[in-house]
Amino acid sequence: MERSTVVRCAEGHVFSTASLPMQQADRLGPGRLIRCPRCARLRNVVPVAYAEKR
């Protein structure tokens, strides 16, 4: 069963994604490039829980 992750893109859109590439690679940081469904562009996204800790 796949878990979805709630993320926020660089434009501030919040959405969930089933895949967050290389999520376990801590040395790369939390940000990943994913196509945002709201603005239809590749955006840097971070998990919402991480974004709210900042």
Coordinates of C-alpha atoms in Angstrom, one line a residue:
M1 CA 0.0 0.0 0.0
E2 CA 1.4 3.4 -1.0
R3 CA 1.4 6.3 1.4
S4 CA 0.7 9.7 0.1
T5 CA 2.7 12.7 1.2
V6 CA 1.3 16.2 1.6
V7 CA 3.7 18.7 0.0
R8 CA 3.8 22.5 -0.7
C9 CA 5.3 23.8 -4.0
A10 CA 7.4 26.9 -4.4
E11 CA 4.3 28.8 -5.4
G12 CA 2.5 27.9 -2.1
H13 CA 0.1 25.3 -3.5
V14 CA -0.5 22.3 -1.2
F15 CA -1.3 18.9 -2.7
S16 CA -0.6 15.3 -2.0
T17 CA 1.6 13.0 -4.0
A18 CA 2.0 9.2 -4.0
S19 CA 5.7 9.5 -4.9
L20 CA 8.3 11.7 -3.4
P21 CA 11.5 10.7 -5.2
M22 CA 14.4 9.7 -3.0
Q23 CA 12.5 10.6 0.2
Q24 CA 14.9 8.7 2.4
A25 CA 18.0 10.5 1.1
D26 CA 18.6 13.0 4.0
R27 CA 21.9 14.3 2.5
L28 CA 19.9 15.8 -0.4
G29 CA 17.6 17.8 1.9
P30 CA 13.8 17.7 1.8
G31 CA 13.1 19.5 -1.5
R32 CA 12.3 17.6 -4.7
L33 CA 11.2 18.6 -8.2
I34 CA 7.6 17.4 -8.9
R35 CA 5.0 18.7 -11.4
C36 CA 2.5 20.7 -9.5
P37 CA -1.1 19.9 -10.5
R38 CA -2.2 23.5 -9.9
C39 CA 0.4 25.4 -11.9
A40 CA 1.3 22.5 -14.2
R41 CA 5.1 23.2 -13.9
L42 CA 8.0 21.4 -12.4
R43 CA 8.3 23.0 -9.0
N44 CA 10.5 22.4 -5.9
V45 CA 8.3 20.9 -3.3
V46 CA 8.8 20.2 0.4
P47 CA 6.7 18.0 2.8
V48 CA 4.2 20.2 4.7
A49 CA 5.4 19.0 8.1
Y50 CA 9.0 20.1 7.2
A51 CA 7.8 23.4 5.8
E52 CA 5.9 24.3 8.9
K53 CA 8.9 23.6 11.2
R54 CA 11.0 26.3 9.5

